[in-house]
Tab-separated table of C-alpha atoms in Angstrom:
chain	number	residue	atom	x	y	z
A	1	MET	CA	-0.351	-73.341	-48.136
A	2	ALA	CA	-3.920	-73.286	-49.577
A	3	ALA	CA	-4.632	-74.255	-52.563
A	4	SER	CA	-5.417	-71.302	-54.697
A	5	ALA	CA	-9.262	-70.434	-55.714
A	6	ILE	CA	-8.806	-67.858	-57.930
A	7	GLU	CA	-6.080	-66.976	-59.721
A	8	LEU	CA	-5.553	-63.916	-61.909
A	9	ARG	CA	-2.195	-63.857	-64.078
A	10	GLY	CA	-1.616	-60.396	-66.379
A	11	VAL	CA	-4.606	-59.503	-66.949
A	12	ASN	CA	-5.763	-56.558	-68.959
A	13	LYS	CA	-8.965	-54.624	-69.334
A	14	TRP	CA	-10.152	-51.942	-71.865
A	15	TYR	CA	-13.370	-50.040	-72.732
A	16	ASP	CA	-12.671	-49.162	-76.425
A	17	THR	CA	-9.073	-46.707	-75.266
A	18	PHE	CA	-9.850	-46.903	-71.930
A	19	HIS	CA	-7.641	-48.919	-70.171
A	20	VAL	CA	-9.206	-50.216	-66.764
A	21	LEU	CA	-6.902	-53.150	-65.554
A	22	LYS	CA	-3.006	-53.549	-66.559
A	23	ASP	CA	-1.860	-57.038	-66.053
A	24	ILE	CA	-3.159	-57.639	-62.622
A	25	ASN	CA	-1.687	-60.314	-61.039
A	26	LEU	CA	-3.539	-61.847	-57.785
A	27	THR	CA	-4.142	-64.857	-55.845
A	28	VAL	CA	-7.244	-66.095	-53.539
A	29	ALA	CA	-6.787	-69.151	-51.689
A	30	SER	CA	-8.791	-71.658	-50.600
A	31	GLY	CA	-10.571	-70.036	-47.294
A	32	GLU	CA	-8.339	-65.902	-47.729
A	33	LYS	CA	-10.049	-63.187	-47.090
A	34	VAL	CA	-9.333	-60.589	-49.331
A	35	VAL	CA	-10.062	-57.057	-49.251
A	36	ILE	CA	-9.537	-55.181	-52.433
A	37	CYS	CA	-9.601	-51.574	-51.563
A	38	GLY	CA	-8.979	-48.040	-53.353
A	39	PRO	CA	-10.205	-44.610	-55.039
A	40	SER	CA	-13.060	-44.489	-57.531
A	41	GLY	CA	-12.206	-45.375	-60.567
A	42	SER	CA	-9.671	-47.716	-59.940
A	43	GLY	CA	-10.767	-50.931	-61.178
A	44	LYS	CA	-11.987	-52.819	-57.565
A	45	SER	CA	-15.134	-53.471	-59.796
A	46	THR	CA	-14.196	-54.815	-62.294
A	47	VAL	CA	-11.733	-57.237	-61.502
A	48	VAL	CA	-14.093	-58.642	-59.192
A	49	ARG	CA	-16.919	-58.245	-62.343
A	50	CYS	CA	-14.112	-60.432	-64.637
A	51	ILE	CA	-13.334	-63.318	-62.144
A	52	ASN	CA	-17.227	-63.905	-62.195
A	53	LYS	CA	-18.051	-63.223	-66.149
A	54	LEU	CA	-19.964	-60.870	-66.199
A	55	GLU	CA	-17.415	-58.531	-67.780
A	56	PRO	CA	-14.847	-59.897	-70.350
A	57	HIS	CA	-11.322	-59.882	-70.017
A	58	ASP	CA	-9.029	-59.482	-72.524
A	59	THR	CA	-5.646	-60.285	-72.313
A	60	GLY	CA	-4.385	-62.574	-69.543
A	61	ILE	CA	-5.882	-65.516	-67.478
A	62	ILE	CA	-8.288	-66.189	-64.822
A	63	ARG	CA	-7.987	-69.890	-63.008
A	64	VAL	CA	-10.446	-70.197	-61.126
A	65	PHE	CA	-9.922	-73.278	-58.591
A	66	GLY	CA	-7.288	-74.192	-61.034
A	67	GLN	CA	-10.205	-74.440	-64.587
A	68	GLU	CA	-8.959	-71.191	-66.363
A	69	ILE	CA	-11.936	-69.017	-67.098
A	70	THR	CA	-12.374	-67.977	-70.837
A	71	ASN	CA	-14.538	-65.823	-72.612
A	72	ASP	CA	-15.971	-68.925	-73.779
A	73	PRO	CA	-19.792	-69.405	-72.578
A	74	ARG	CA	-18.620	-73.683	-72.158
A	75	SER	CA	-15.741	-72.614	-70.004
A	76	TYR	CA	-18.018	-70.140	-67.089
A	77	SER	CA	-21.148	-72.442	-66.780
A	78	ALA	CA	-18.493	-75.479	-66.148
A	79	MET	CA	-17.917	-73.282	-62.769
A	80	GLN	CA	-20.809	-70.906	-62.631
A	81	GLY	CA	-22.132	-73.142	-59.173
A	82	ASP	CA	-18.044	-72.188	-57.772
A	83	LEU	CA	-19.078	-68.219	-57.869
A	84	GLY	CA	-21.304	-66.592	-55.898
A	85	MET	CA	-21.876	-62.881	-56.711
A	86	VAL	CA	-23.357	-59.939	-54.078
A	87	PHE	CA	-24.361	-56.091	-55.407
A	88	GLN	CA	-23.989	-53.282	-54.461
A	89	GLN	CA	-27.277	-52.568	-56.041
A	90	PHE	CA	-29.770	-55.621	-54.085
A	91	ASN	CA	-30.564	-57.035	-57.734
A	92	LEU	CA	-33.749	-58.194	-56.251
A	93	PHE	CA	-37.222	-59.519	-57.732
A	94	PRO	CA	-39.633	-57.040	-56.583
A	95	HIS	CA	-42.716	-59.070	-57.645
A	96	LEU	CA	-41.559	-62.459	-55.624
A	97	SER	CA	-41.843	-62.767	-52.211
A	98	VAL	CA	-38.210	-62.681	-49.776
A	99	LEU	CA	-38.535	-66.584	-50.061
A	100	GLU	CA	-39.094	-66.320	-53.994
A	101	ASN	CA	-35.804	-64.710	-55.413
A	102	LEU	CA	-33.704	-67.080	-52.457
A	103	THR	CA	-35.969	-70.098	-54.391
A	104	LEU	CA	-35.462	-70.250	-57.744
A	105	GLY	CA	-31.000	-70.276	-58.156
A	106	PRO	CA	-31.775	-73.671	-56.712
A	107	THR	CA	-35.002	-75.059	-58.315
A	108	LYS	CA	-33.600	-73.640	-61.637
A	109	ALA	CA	-29.818	-73.804	-61.876
A	110	LEU	CA	-29.398	-76.886	-59.810
A	111	GLY	CA	-32.642	-79.000	-60.118
A	112	LEU	CA	-33.798	-78.730	-56.081
A	113	ASN	CA	-37.953	-79.588	-55.834
A	114	ARG	CA	-39.722	-76.992	-54.289
A	115	LYS	CA	-39.397	-78.691	-50.809
A	116	GLU	CA	-35.904	-78.649	-50.545
A	117	ALA	CA	-34.933	-75.397	-52.552
A	118	GLU	CA	-36.993	-73.812	-49.104
A	119	GLU	CA	-36.141	-75.809	-45.877
A	120	ARG	CA	-31.874	-74.577	-47.899
A	121	ALA	CA	-33.129	-70.876	-47.906
A	122	ARG	CA	-35.047	-70.409	-44.665
A	123	ARG	CA	-31.855	-72.219	-42.584
A	124	TYR	CA	-30.168	-69.663	-45.522
A	125	LEU	CA	-32.632	-66.883	-43.346
A	126	GLU	CA	-31.680	-68.061	-40.305
A	127	ARG	CA	-27.751	-67.101	-40.619
A	128	VAL	CA	-27.924	-63.038	-41.843
A	129	ARG	CA	-30.595	-63.569	-39.006
A	130	ILE	CA	-33.642	-62.321	-40.622
A	131	PRO	CA	-35.476	-66.076	-40.760
A	132	ASP	CA	-38.971	-64.071	-40.000
A	133	GLN	CA	-39.211	-61.995	-43.156
A	134	ALA	CA	-39.963	-64.881	-45.433
A	135	ASP	CA	-42.961	-63.723	-47.123
A	136	LYS	CA	-42.804	-60.511	-47.426
A	137	ARG	CA	-41.852	-59.010	-50.729
A	138	PRO	CA	-38.495	-56.852	-51.175
A	139	SER	CA	-40.319	-53.463	-51.145
A	140	GLN	CA	-41.569	-54.624	-47.391
A	141	LEU	CA	-38.191	-54.904	-46.130
A	142	SER	CA	-34.855	-51.824	-45.043
A	143	GLY	CA	-31.944	-51.642	-46.881
A	144	GLY	CA	-29.830	-53.204	-44.924
A	145	GLN	CA	-32.640	-55.946	-44.927
A	146	GLN	CA	-32.350	-56.131	-48.348
A	147	GLN	CA	-29.079	-56.483	-48.701
A	148	ARG	CA	-29.167	-59.934	-45.710
A	149	VAL	CA	-31.176	-61.418	-48.355
A	150	ALA	CA	-29.569	-61.044	-51.490
A	151	ILE	CA	-26.549	-62.362	-49.290
A	152	ALA	CA	-28.974	-65.233	-48.283
A	153	ARG	CA	-29.874	-66.093	-52.120
A	154	ALA	CA	-26.332	-65.986	-53.042
A	155	LEU	CA	-25.398	-69.082	-50.608
A	156	CYS	CA	-29.040	-71.183	-51.458
A	157	MET	CA	-26.645	-71.284	-54.511
A	158	GLU	CA	-23.652	-73.165	-51.816
A	159	PRO	CA	-20.643	-71.112	-53.351
A	160	LYS	CA	-16.916	-71.529	-52.748
A	161	VAL	CA	-16.126	-67.843	-53.253
A	162	LEU	CA	-18.099	-65.291	-52.103
A	163	LEU	CA	-17.628	-61.855	-54.243
A	164	PHE	CA	-18.985	-58.787	-52.799
A	165	ASP	CA	-18.722	-55.940	-54.696
A	166	GLU	CA	-19.164	-52.367	-52.254
A	167	PRO	CA	-22.073	-54.006	-50.407
A	168	THR	CA	-22.545	-51.594	-47.989
A	169	SER	CA	-22.464	-48.359	-50.448
A	170	ALA	CA	-26.134	-47.846	-51.242
A	171	LEU	CA	-26.875	-48.085	-48.084
A	172	ASP	CA	-27.986	-45.508	-45.142
A	173	PRO	CA	-25.414	-45.213	-42.347
A	174	GLU	CA	-27.295	-47.072	-39.403
A	175	MET	CA	-27.762	-50.603	-41.933
A	176	ILE	CA	-24.415	-51.376	-42.189
A	177	ALA	CA	-23.452	-52.057	-39.423
A	178	GLU	CA	-26.129	-55.280	-39.395
A	179	VAL	CA	-25.069	-56.657	-42.682
A	180	LEU	CA	-21.143	-56.119	-42.320
A	181	ASP	CA	-21.863	-58.575	-38.893
A	182	VAL	CA	-23.340	-61.733	-41.063
A	183	MET	CA	-19.770	-60.589	-43.291
A	184	ILE	CA	-17.773	-60.950	-40.813
A	185	THR	CA	-19.547	-64.040	-39.310
A	186	LEU	CA	-19.435	-65.331	-42.551
A	187	ALA	CA	-15.976	-64.786	-43.034
A	188	GLN	CA	-15.396	-66.437	-39.002
A	189	ASP	CA	-16.946	-69.564	-40.806
A	190	GLY	CA	-14.227	-69.757	-43.175
A	191	MET	CA	-16.179	-68.917	-46.667
A	192	THR	CA	-13.561	-67.594	-48.700
A	193	MET	CA	-14.079	-63.935	-49.623
A	194	VAL	CA	-13.535	-61.216	-52.740
A	195	VAL	CA	-14.445	-58.061	-51.010
A	196	VAL	CA	-14.171	-54.619	-52.307
A	197	THR	CA	-15.081	-52.502	-49.832
A	198	HIS	CA	-14.696	-48.569	-48.689
A	199	GLU	CA	-15.351	-50.068	-44.921
A	200	MET	CA	-11.848	-50.655	-43.489
A	201	GLY	CA	-12.743	-51.427	-40.109
A	202	PHE	CA	-14.838	-54.093	-41.414
A	203	ALA	CA	-11.326	-54.495	-44.049
A	204	ARG	CA	-8.467	-54.428	-40.239
A	205	LYS	CA	-11.085	-57.859	-38.982
A	206	VAL	CA	-10.939	-60.306	-41.284
A	207	ALA	CA	-8.824	-59.680	-43.605
A	208	ASP	CA	-6.117	-61.737	-44.514
A	209	LYS	CA	-4.736	-59.894	-47.621
A	210	MET	CA	-5.748	-56.236	-48.655
A	211	VAL	CA	-5.157	-55.137	-51.984
A	212	PHE	CA	-4.832	-51.356	-53.445
A	213	MET	CA	-5.771	-50.698	-56.316
A	214	ASP	CA	-5.338	-47.033	-58.499
A	215	GLY	CA	-6.074	-46.201	-61.812
A	216	GLY	CA	-5.969	-49.726	-63.113
A	217	GLU	CA	-3.100	-51.292	-61.289
A	218	ILE	CA	-2.586	-52.846	-58.006
A	219	VAL	CA	-0.784	-51.130	-55.987
A	220	GLU	CA	0.527	-52.660	-53.124
A	221	GLN	CA	-0.876	-55.863	-51.404
A	222	GLY	CA	0.028	-57.293	-47.717
A	223	PRO	CA	-1.487	-57.963	-44.327
A	224	PRO	CA	-4.136	-55.794	-42.537
A	225	ASP	CA	-1.244	-55.334	-40.293
A	226	HIS	CA	1.435	-54.075	-42.443
A	227	PHE	CA	-0.620	-52.445	-44.961
A	228	PHE	CA	-2.386	-50.072	-42.527
A	229	THR	CA	0.641	-49.430	-40.421
A	230	ASN	CA	3.154	-48.924	-42.841
A	231	PRO	CA	2.132	-49.098	-46.617
A	232	LYS	CA	5.052	-49.024	-49.093
A	233	SER	CA	3.528	-45.904	-51.700
A	234	GLU	CA	3.222	-43.373	-50.844
A	235	ARG	CA	-0.601	-43.771	-52.692
A	236	CYS	CA	-2.223	-46.552	-50.705
A	237	LYS	CA	-0.191	-43.319	-47.763
A	238	THR	CA	-2.481	-40.491	-49.075
A	239	PHE	CA	-5.556	-42.866	-49.825
A	240	LEU	CA	-5.393	-43.894	-46.352
A	241	SER	CA	-5.465	-41.064	-44.146
A	242	GLN	CA	-8.019	-39.516	-46.712
A	243	ILE	CA	-9.929	-42.393	-45.606
A	244	LEU	CA	-9.089	-43.372	-41.999
A	245	GLN	CA	-10.167	-39.923	-41.189
A	246	HIS	CA	-14.144	-40.080	-41.659
C-alpha cells in the first residue's frame, strides 16, 4: 500500500451555526486519484479548501505527508510546496502575460532565477499543450486555455499533490474536453490528485476512488466500478441517476 499523501480524521467545520463538514474521514494515498462528487452545498469544495488551508477546520486532524496541518500558519508554510490548487475561476493576473503568471510563484516563493523559472514555465506550457500562448495576456485566451494556464501555473511549483475544485464548471461545453484531456494525462503520469467535479466520464476514466458527499458528510466511498454500478446508499443512487442522465 502506498504511503498516505493526505489524511483527514474526524474533520468538522462550521460557518457560524451551519455545520458544513461533519466528521470527515478520508485518506489519499500517494499516486492515488480521488474524485469527490455530490450535490451543490454538500461540502465538497470545503474539503479541498481545508486541505489547502484556504479555510480553517474547527476540529479533527488533517495531515499532509504525515505532518499535521493546524490553523497555525507555520504548520502550513512547512508543507505549502506539497500542494497545488486549481480553482473553478482561473485567478490569473490579467495585467501579466501567461509566462509572467507562471514564473511569479517559482521566482518569489521558490527562489528560482528568471531563466530557470522561464524554462520551467515553458516546459509546463508544453505539457498542457499551449506552448504558443506564452506571450499573450489571459484576456486573449479562451476559457479552456486560461484553465490550462492555471494548471500549468500549479505545476510550476512542482507540487506532490494537485487539488482541483470544479475546474471545468466555469467553461463552455466545447472547452471542457481540452481541460479534462490535460487532467487525464496528468493522472496517467502518476500525479496524486483530489478532484471535485461533476464530470463522471472523467471520473470513470481516472479515479481510483470515488467519494460521494451530501449534507456535509461522506455518504459513500469506494472504487469506481462498484460506485457506478452498485452504489450502496439511496442518496448516492438518486444523485447518480440524475447526473448520468445529462
